[in-house]
XYZ file of C-alpha atoms in Angstrom:
235
model
C 83.769 -7.389 20.659
C 83.441 -10.203 23.404
C 81.673 -12.440 26.221
C 82.384 -14.414 28.634
C 80.243 -16.993 29.517
C 78.243 -17.782 32.706
C 75.289 -21.143 32.521
C 72.205 -20.254 32.639
C 71.677 -17.278 34.146
C 70.316 -14.033 32.612
C 72.066 -12.496 28.896
C 72.614 -9.042 29.635
C 73.711 -6.470 27.219
C 76.545 -4.159 27.889
C 76.541 -1.336 24.051
C 78.966 1.125 25.052
C 82.784 1.860 23.530
C 84.565 2.479 27.189
C 86.666 -0.612 26.685
C 87.380 0.074 30.506
C 83.538 -0.297 31.661
C 83.396 -3.652 29.614
C 85.961 -5.335 30.906
C 85.208 -4.167 35.119
C 81.656 -5.558 34.808
C 82.412 -8.439 32.796
C 83.809 -9.686 35.686
C 82.000 -8.909 37.592
C 78.970 -10.068 36.223
C 80.492 -13.499 36.330
C 81.607 -13.589 39.824
C 78.000 -13.094 40.407
C 76.581 -15.943 37.925
C 75.413 -13.327 34.553
C 76.529 -13.945 31.158
C 78.097 -9.978 29.522
C 77.895 -9.632 26.164
C 79.622 -6.507 25.185
C 79.285 -4.844 21.930
C 80.899 -1.471 21.281
C 78.946 0.810 18.984
C 74.896 0.840 18.427
C 75.120 -0.927 14.980
C 76.258 -4.074 16.346
C 73.323 -4.281 18.278
C 71.577 -5.259 14.803
C 73.330 -8.562 13.589
C 74.158 -9.608 17.264
C 70.410 -9.908 17.954
C 68.605 -10.583 14.946
C 71.027 -14.050 15.474
C 70.060 -14.351 20.074
C 67.823 -12.508 22.016
C 69.573 -11.029 24.908
C 67.639 -10.640 28.284
C 68.975 -7.057 29.110
C 70.444 -4.535 27.088
C 72.465 -1.958 28.757
C 72.710 1.290 26.523
C 75.147 3.766 26.382
C 73.450 7.338 25.212
C 77.163 8.572 23.502
C 78.304 6.314 21.432
C 80.429 7.017 18.139
C 78.061 7.635 15.313
C 73.949 6.668 15.745
C 73.547 7.445 19.468
C 72.025 5.901 22.281
C 68.628 7.298 22.265
C 68.170 6.357 18.834
C 69.207 3.317 19.229
C 66.430 3.021 22.343
C 63.635 4.257 19.809
C 65.173 1.454 17.209
C 65.004 -1.177 19.556
C 61.888 -0.434 21.357
C 60.594 -0.539 17.655
C 61.062 -4.248 16.229
C 62.045 -5.668 19.435
C 59.173 -3.697 22.324
C 60.212 -6.625 24.833
C 63.266 -7.234 25.955
C 64.186 -4.559 28.574
C 66.620 -1.870 28.353
C 68.761 0.494 31.013
C 70.295 3.521 29.718
C 73.853 4.037 30.960
C 74.589 8.440 30.711
C 77.270 10.524 32.595
C 74.143 13.207 31.621
C 73.091 13.981 35.419
C 70.323 16.127 34.602
C 65.875 15.260 35.523
C 65.873 15.914 32.322
C 67.994 14.299 30.107
C 66.816 11.224 32.458
C 63.330 11.977 32.127
C 63.945 12.037 27.806
C 65.175 8.849 28.359
C 62.519 7.204 30.635
C 59.706 8.988 27.602
C 62.342 7.131 24.895
C 60.818 3.836 26.854
C 64.224 3.270 28.392
C 62.382 0.636 31.262
C 65.894 2.142 34.015
C 68.543 5.045 33.904
C 71.723 4.450 35.398
C 74.389 7.839 35.458
C 77.877 7.555 35.547
C 79.768 6.812 36.963
C 78.187 3.774 38.914
C 79.550 1.054 41.668
C 78.447 -1.872 39.940
C 76.787 -3.877 43.156
C 74.321 -0.378 41.875
C 73.840 -1.676 38.191
C 73.974 -5.345 39.120
C 70.619 -4.419 42.126
C 69.280 -2.582 39.109
C 69.693 -5.999 36.864
C 68.498 -7.708 39.330
C 64.934 -5.700 40.277
C 63.993 -5.685 36.578
C 64.985 -9.306 36.029
C 62.495 -9.922 39.414
C 59.691 -8.576 37.202
C 59.956 -11.921 34.363
C 56.720 -10.427 32.660
C 58.538 -7.097 31.390
C 60.369 -8.982 29.088
C 57.629 -10.820 27.848
C 54.529 -9.165 28.613
C 52.330 -10.732 25.141
C 54.959 -13.850 24.988
C 53.098 -17.853 26.268
C 54.359 -20.689 26.087
C 53.300 -24.011 25.071
C 54.206 -26.707 27.438
C 52.728 -30.052 26.375
C 49.382 -29.984 26.270
C 49.346 -26.769 28.612
C 48.967 -23.360 26.864
C 51.749 -20.709 29.883
C 50.596 -16.888 29.850
C 53.272 -14.809 31.901
C 51.414 -11.999 32.162
C 48.382 -13.209 33.599
C 50.012 -16.328 36.459
C 48.035 -19.216 34.642
C 47.539 -22.694 32.186
C 45.191 -23.333 29.977
C 44.408 -27.296 29.268
C 41.480 -28.287 28.064
C 39.997 -24.794 27.988
C 40.345 -24.586 32.375
C 42.508 -22.132 33.713
C 44.425 -22.878 35.739
C 45.685 -20.408 38.051
C 49.419 -19.708 39.411
C 51.005 -17.905 41.699
C 53.805 -15.254 41.455
C 56.376 -17.285 42.991
C 54.907 -19.920 40.260
C 54.576 -17.804 37.136
C 58.082 -16.209 37.545
C 59.535 -19.936 38.554
C 57.968 -21.442 35.333
C 58.859 -18.735 33.552
C 62.590 -18.605 33.888
C 62.412 -22.529 33.134
C 60.867 -21.703 29.984
C 63.009 -19.313 28.750
C 66.074 -21.829 29.066
C 63.918 -24.806 27.853
C 66.372 -28.633 28.145
C 68.556 -26.928 30.426
C 69.774 -27.859 33.460
C 69.373 -25.112 36.507
C 70.816 -25.473 39.459
C 68.674 -24.300 42.375
C 72.037 -22.118 43.109
C 70.646 -20.204 39.345
C 67.133 -20.796 40.408
C 67.170 -18.658 43.727
C 70.278 -15.875 42.574
C 67.198 -15.707 39.697
C 64.360 -15.358 41.409
C 65.989 -14.128 44.511
C 68.817 -12.621 44.247
C 71.026 -15.287 46.374
C 72.383 -17.962 46.138
C 70.394 -21.622 47.631
C 70.546 -22.409 50.924
C 70.343 -26.221 51.551
C 68.278 -25.872 53.982
C 65.497 -24.126 52.359
C 63.000 -26.362 50.368
C 61.040 -23.315 48.709
C 62.090 -23.693 45.454
C 61.412 -27.903 45.842
C 58.411 -27.138 46.738
C 56.959 -24.556 44.392
C 59.067 -26.805 41.682
C 56.108 -29.855 43.152
C 53.035 -27.373 42.445
C 54.051 -26.326 39.264
C 54.260 -30.537 39.188
C 50.790 -30.912 39.336
C 49.340 -27.530 37.941
C 50.973 -28.751 34.860
C 48.993 -32.435 34.664
C 52.965 -34.147 35.651
C 53.345 -37.512 37.283
C 55.541 -37.114 41.061
C 56.862 -39.382 39.835
C 57.967 -39.628 36.574
C 57.593 -36.357 35.513
C 57.699 -35.389 31.357
C 58.259 -31.703 31.866
C 59.359 -30.384 35.210
C 61.711 -33.092 35.404
C 65.146 -33.612 38.288
C 68.492 -34.344 37.382
C 69.846 -35.720 40.376
C 72.854 -33.703 42.068
C 72.309 -31.221 39.222
C 69.051 -29.673 39.808
C 65.996 -29.710 37.126
C 65.405 -29.636 33.523
C 61.670 -28.607 31.364
C 60.745 -29.729 28.439
C 58.195 -28.603 26.719
C 56.919 -31.303 24.360
C 58.259 -34.594 25.470
């Protein structure tokens, strides 16, 4: 088991016994600001997932011992909110359909170009409610429901735009972490932040108003000078 750490962004787990693939993806995803945790067999996911929750699992079908479809079934039964992408050398439409019927969120055949994998990961991560369909977050007196894209405060519903909801959920998944503008832009848009683009700052300002935050002295979405932003759930 090995890992290489990148701050703030999505935590991806690769379950595959191909050591060369681990090394290739570890470096490639690290260069694109993703943290990759490598496991060599399905059995290792039991202990790992009991200690920390990944944002996405890359699961090879042809594993030693119990195959990937067994572990996909186990994951979807026990952790249905974690998206799983199957990896397989089997290219037939039938095999792909079987994987999707088992509940896989995507299916990628080997060999594949790392850039295609990155594109597919970003596609899944741009739909944050996929990984947390039934999760709600308490932010002070606000109850945030990502699936329905709204806040509830004092029995009043406050509608959020899709961009606002995506950004707020990204913060909620990493409370008390300092998130840079590059980090946020990579996660939501798939590219680095452009210095003249103020869309992230404008979205945060709108979120502050909807959270009932104070613009000059925010309690929840705080600016960390020259670093980025940090969300505090219970100030």
